[in-house]
Tab-separated table of C-alpha atoms in Angstrom:
chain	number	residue	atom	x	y	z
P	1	UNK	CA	130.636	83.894	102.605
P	2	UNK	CA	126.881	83.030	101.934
P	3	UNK	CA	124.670	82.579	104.382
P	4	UNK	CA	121.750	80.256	104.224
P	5	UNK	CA	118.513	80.919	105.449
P	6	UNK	CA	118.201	78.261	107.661
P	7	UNK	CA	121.271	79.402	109.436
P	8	UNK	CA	119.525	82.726	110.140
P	9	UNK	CA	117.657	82.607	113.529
P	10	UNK	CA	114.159	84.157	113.545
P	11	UNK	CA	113.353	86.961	115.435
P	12	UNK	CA	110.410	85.633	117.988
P	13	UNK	CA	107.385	87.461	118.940
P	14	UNK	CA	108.654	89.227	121.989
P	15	UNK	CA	111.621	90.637	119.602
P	16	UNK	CA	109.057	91.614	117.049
P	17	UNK	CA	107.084	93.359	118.914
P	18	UNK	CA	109.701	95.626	121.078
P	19	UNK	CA	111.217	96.458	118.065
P	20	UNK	CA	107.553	97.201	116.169
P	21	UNK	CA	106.643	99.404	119.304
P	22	UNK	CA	110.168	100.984	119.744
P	23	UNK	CA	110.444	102.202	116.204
P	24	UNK	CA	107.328	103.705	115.420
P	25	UNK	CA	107.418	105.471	118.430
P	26	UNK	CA	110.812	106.770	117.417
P	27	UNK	CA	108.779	107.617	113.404
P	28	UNK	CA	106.040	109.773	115.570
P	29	UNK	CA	108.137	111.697	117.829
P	30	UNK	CA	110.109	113.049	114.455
P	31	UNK	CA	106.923	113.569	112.901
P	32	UNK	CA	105.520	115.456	115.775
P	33	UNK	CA	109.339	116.976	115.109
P	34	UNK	CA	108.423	118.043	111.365
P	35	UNK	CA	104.720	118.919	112.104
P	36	UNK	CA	105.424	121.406	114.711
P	37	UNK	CA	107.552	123.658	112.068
P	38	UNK	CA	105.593	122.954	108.780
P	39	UNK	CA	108.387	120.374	107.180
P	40	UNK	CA	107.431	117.930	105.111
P	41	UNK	CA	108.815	114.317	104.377
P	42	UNK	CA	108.623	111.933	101.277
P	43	UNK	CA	106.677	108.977	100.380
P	44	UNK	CA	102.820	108.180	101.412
P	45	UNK	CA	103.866	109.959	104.380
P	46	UNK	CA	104.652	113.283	102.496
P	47	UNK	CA	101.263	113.243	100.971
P	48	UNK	CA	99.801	112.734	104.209
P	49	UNK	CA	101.751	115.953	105.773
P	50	UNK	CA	100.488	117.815	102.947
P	51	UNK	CA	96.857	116.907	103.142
P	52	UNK	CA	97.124	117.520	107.037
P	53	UNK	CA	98.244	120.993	106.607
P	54	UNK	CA	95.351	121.587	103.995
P	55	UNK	CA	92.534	119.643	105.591
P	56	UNK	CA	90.687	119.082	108.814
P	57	UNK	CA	91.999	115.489	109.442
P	58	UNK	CA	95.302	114.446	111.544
P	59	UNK	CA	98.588	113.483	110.083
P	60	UNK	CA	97.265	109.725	111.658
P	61	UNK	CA	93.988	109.613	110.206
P	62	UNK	CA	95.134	110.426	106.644
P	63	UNK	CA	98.316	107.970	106.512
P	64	UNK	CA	96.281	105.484	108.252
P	65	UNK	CA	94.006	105.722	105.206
P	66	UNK	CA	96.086	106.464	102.290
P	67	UNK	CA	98.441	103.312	102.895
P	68	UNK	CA	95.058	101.137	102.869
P	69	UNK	CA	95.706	100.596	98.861
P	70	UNK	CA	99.234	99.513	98.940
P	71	UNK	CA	98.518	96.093	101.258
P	72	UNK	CA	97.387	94.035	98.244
P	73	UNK	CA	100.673	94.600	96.538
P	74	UNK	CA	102.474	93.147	99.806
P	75	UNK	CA	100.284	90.424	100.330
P	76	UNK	CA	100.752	89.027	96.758
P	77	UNK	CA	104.478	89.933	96.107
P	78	UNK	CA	105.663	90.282	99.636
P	79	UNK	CA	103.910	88.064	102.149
P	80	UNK	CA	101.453	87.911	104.897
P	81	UNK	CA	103.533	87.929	107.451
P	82	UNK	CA	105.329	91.415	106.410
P	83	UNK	CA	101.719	92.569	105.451
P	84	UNK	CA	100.719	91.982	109.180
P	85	UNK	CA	103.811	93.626	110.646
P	86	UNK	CA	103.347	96.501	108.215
P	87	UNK	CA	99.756	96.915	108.832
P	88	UNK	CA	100.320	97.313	113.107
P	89	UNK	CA	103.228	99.523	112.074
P	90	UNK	CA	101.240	102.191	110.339
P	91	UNK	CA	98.305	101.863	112.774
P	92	UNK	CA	101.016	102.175	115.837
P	93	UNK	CA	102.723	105.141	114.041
P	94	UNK	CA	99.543	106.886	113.104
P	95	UNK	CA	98.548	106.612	116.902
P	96	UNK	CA	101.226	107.356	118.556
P	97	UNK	CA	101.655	110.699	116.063
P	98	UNK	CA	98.494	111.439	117.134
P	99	UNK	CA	98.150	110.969	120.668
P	100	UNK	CA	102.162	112.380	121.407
P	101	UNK	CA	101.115	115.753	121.661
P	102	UNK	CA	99.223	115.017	124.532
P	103	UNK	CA	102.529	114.042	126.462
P	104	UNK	CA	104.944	116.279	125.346
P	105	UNK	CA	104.882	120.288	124.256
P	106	UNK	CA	106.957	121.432	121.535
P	107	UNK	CA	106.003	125.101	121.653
P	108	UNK	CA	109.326	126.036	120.544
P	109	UNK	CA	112.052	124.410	118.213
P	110	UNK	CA	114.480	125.118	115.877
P	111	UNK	CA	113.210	124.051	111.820
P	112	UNK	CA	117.153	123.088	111.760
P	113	UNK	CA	116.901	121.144	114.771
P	114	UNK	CA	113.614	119.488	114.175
P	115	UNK	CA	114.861	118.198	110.318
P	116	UNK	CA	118.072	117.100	111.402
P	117	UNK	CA	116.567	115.275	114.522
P	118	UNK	CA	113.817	114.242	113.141
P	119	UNK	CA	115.397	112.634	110.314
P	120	UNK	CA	117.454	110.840	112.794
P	121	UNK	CA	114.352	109.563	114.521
P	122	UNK	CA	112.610	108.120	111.915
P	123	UNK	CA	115.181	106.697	109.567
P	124	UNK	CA	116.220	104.632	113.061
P	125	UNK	CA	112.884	103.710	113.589
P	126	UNK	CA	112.645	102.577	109.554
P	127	UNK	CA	116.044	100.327	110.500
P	128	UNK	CA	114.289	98.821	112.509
P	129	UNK	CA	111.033	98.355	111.458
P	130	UNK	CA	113.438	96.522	108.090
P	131	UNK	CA	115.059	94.710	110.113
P	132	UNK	CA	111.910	93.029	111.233
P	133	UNK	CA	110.377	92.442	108.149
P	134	UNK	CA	108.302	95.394	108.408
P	135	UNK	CA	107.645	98.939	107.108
P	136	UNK	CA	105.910	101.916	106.799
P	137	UNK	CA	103.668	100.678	104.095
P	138	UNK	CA	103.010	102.532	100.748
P	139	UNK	CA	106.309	103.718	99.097
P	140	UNK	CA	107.903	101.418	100.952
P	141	UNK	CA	106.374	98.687	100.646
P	142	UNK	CA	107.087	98.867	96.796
P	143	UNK	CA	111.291	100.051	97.999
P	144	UNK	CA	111.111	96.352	99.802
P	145	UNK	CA	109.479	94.771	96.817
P	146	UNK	CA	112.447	96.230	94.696
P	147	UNK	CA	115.131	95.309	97.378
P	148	UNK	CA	113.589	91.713	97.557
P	149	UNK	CA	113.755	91.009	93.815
P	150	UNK	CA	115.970	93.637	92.484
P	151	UNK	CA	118.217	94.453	94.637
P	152	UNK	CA	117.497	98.479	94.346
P	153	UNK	CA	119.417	99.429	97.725
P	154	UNK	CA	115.817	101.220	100.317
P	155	UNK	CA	117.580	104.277	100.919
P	156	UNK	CA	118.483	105.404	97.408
P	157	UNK	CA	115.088	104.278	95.988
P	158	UNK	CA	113.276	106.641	98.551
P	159	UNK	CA	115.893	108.868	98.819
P	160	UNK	CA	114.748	109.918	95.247
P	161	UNK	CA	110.964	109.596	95.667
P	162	UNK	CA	111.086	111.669	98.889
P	163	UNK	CA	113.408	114.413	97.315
P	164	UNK	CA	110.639	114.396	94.708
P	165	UNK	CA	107.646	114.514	96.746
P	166	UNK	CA	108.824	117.187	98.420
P	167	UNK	CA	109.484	119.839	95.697
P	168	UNK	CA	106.155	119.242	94.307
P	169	UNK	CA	104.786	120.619	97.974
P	170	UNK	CA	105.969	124.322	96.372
P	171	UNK	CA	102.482	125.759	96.327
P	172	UNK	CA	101.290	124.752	99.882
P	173	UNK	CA	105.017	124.985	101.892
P	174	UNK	CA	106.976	128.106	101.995
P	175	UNK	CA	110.479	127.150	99.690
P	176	UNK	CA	112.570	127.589	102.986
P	177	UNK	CA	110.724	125.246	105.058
P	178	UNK	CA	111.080	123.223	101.713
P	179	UNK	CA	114.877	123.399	101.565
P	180	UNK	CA	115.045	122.907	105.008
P	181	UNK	CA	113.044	119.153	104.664
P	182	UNK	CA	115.176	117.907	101.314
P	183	UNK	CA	117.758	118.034	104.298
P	184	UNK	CA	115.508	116.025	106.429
P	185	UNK	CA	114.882	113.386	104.125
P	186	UNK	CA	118.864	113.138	102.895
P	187	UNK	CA	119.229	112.679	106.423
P	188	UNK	CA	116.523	110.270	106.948
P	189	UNK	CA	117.891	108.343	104.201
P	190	UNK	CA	121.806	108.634	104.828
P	191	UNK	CA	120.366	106.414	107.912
P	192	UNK	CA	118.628	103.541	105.822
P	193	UNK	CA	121.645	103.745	103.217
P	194	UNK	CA	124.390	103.672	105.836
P	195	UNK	CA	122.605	100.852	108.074
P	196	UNK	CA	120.212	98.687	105.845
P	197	UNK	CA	122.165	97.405	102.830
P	198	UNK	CA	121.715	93.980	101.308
P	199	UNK	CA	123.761	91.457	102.378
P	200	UNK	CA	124.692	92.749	105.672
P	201	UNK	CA	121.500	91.770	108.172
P	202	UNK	CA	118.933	90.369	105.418
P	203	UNK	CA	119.659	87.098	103.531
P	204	UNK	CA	119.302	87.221	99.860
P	205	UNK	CA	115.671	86.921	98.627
């Protein structure tokens, strides 16, 4: 049965932003997860691991900077409202990356552990960060552009693009840490394809 979008009731504010705040706090602590063991992800976020572990600058600073490009695309093709969402996503995740070592010490941890949890953490935080019309920004910005007008289900789209992202990281990563994040991001996305399909929470676009 069809659902119209007037019958769908808006999140408000208050929803917005617990679920904002909630979720990228969820997307730092499994970053802090994958930075403490050298594991990379996919996506702008990927890049941003890798120029981290090569560079002076935090895993914050550079995805902070790197998704700066991808906002026109959403505000032309996506909305303002998303952009806006999107934009205080990747400045919340980029702090709260940052700023979580400060609270919490993870001296020791398993690269098995921290892939598998990790993944866990940030593909629920992604859930719901979709579910309130807002992402990550860069890759995924263009994975919600598809889902809006093509219907390409998120989690395969990045599923590929992360898979890819991180086999080019072969000359700064050692291959095990390597093998050990392609199972971080199929578990990342196993989350977004399991719980974010069209049709089941979004209305048709």
């Amino acid at each position: 049965m069809s659902v119209a979008v007037s019958d769908i009731k808006r999140h408000s504010l208050l929803e917005d932003a617990q679920a904002i705040i909630a979720g990228t706090m969820m997307i730092a602590l499994g970053i802090n997860f994958y930075t403490q063991v050298g594991l990379l992800t996919g996506g702008t976020a990927g890049i941003a691991f890798l120029l981290n572990y090569i560079t002076s600058f935090s895993f914050g600073q550079i995805f902070f900077v790197i998704n700066l490009p991808f906002y026109w695309l959403s505000i032309r093709r996506i909305g303002l409202e998303f952009t806006l969402k999107t934009f205080a996503s990747v400045f919340l995740v980029s702090v709260f990356s940052d700023i979580t070592p400060m609270f919490l010490q993870l001296e020791n941890i398993n690269p098995f552990y921290a892939t598998i949890a990790g993944g866990f953490l940030i593909g629920v935080g992604f859930v719901m960060l979709f579910r309130h019309n807002a992402s990550l920004g860069g890759l995924n910005i263009l994975a919600r552009y598809l889902f809006q007008t093509r219907g390409v289900p998120i989690g395969k789209f990045m599923m590929t693009v992360d898979c890819m992202v991180v086999c080019m990281s072969v000359f700064i990563v050692d291959f095990s840490l390597i093998a050990i994040s392609i199972l971080g991001a199929v578990v990342l996305n196993f989350m977004l394809v399991m719980n974010h399909k069209p049709g089941r929470y979004s209305v048709s676009f």
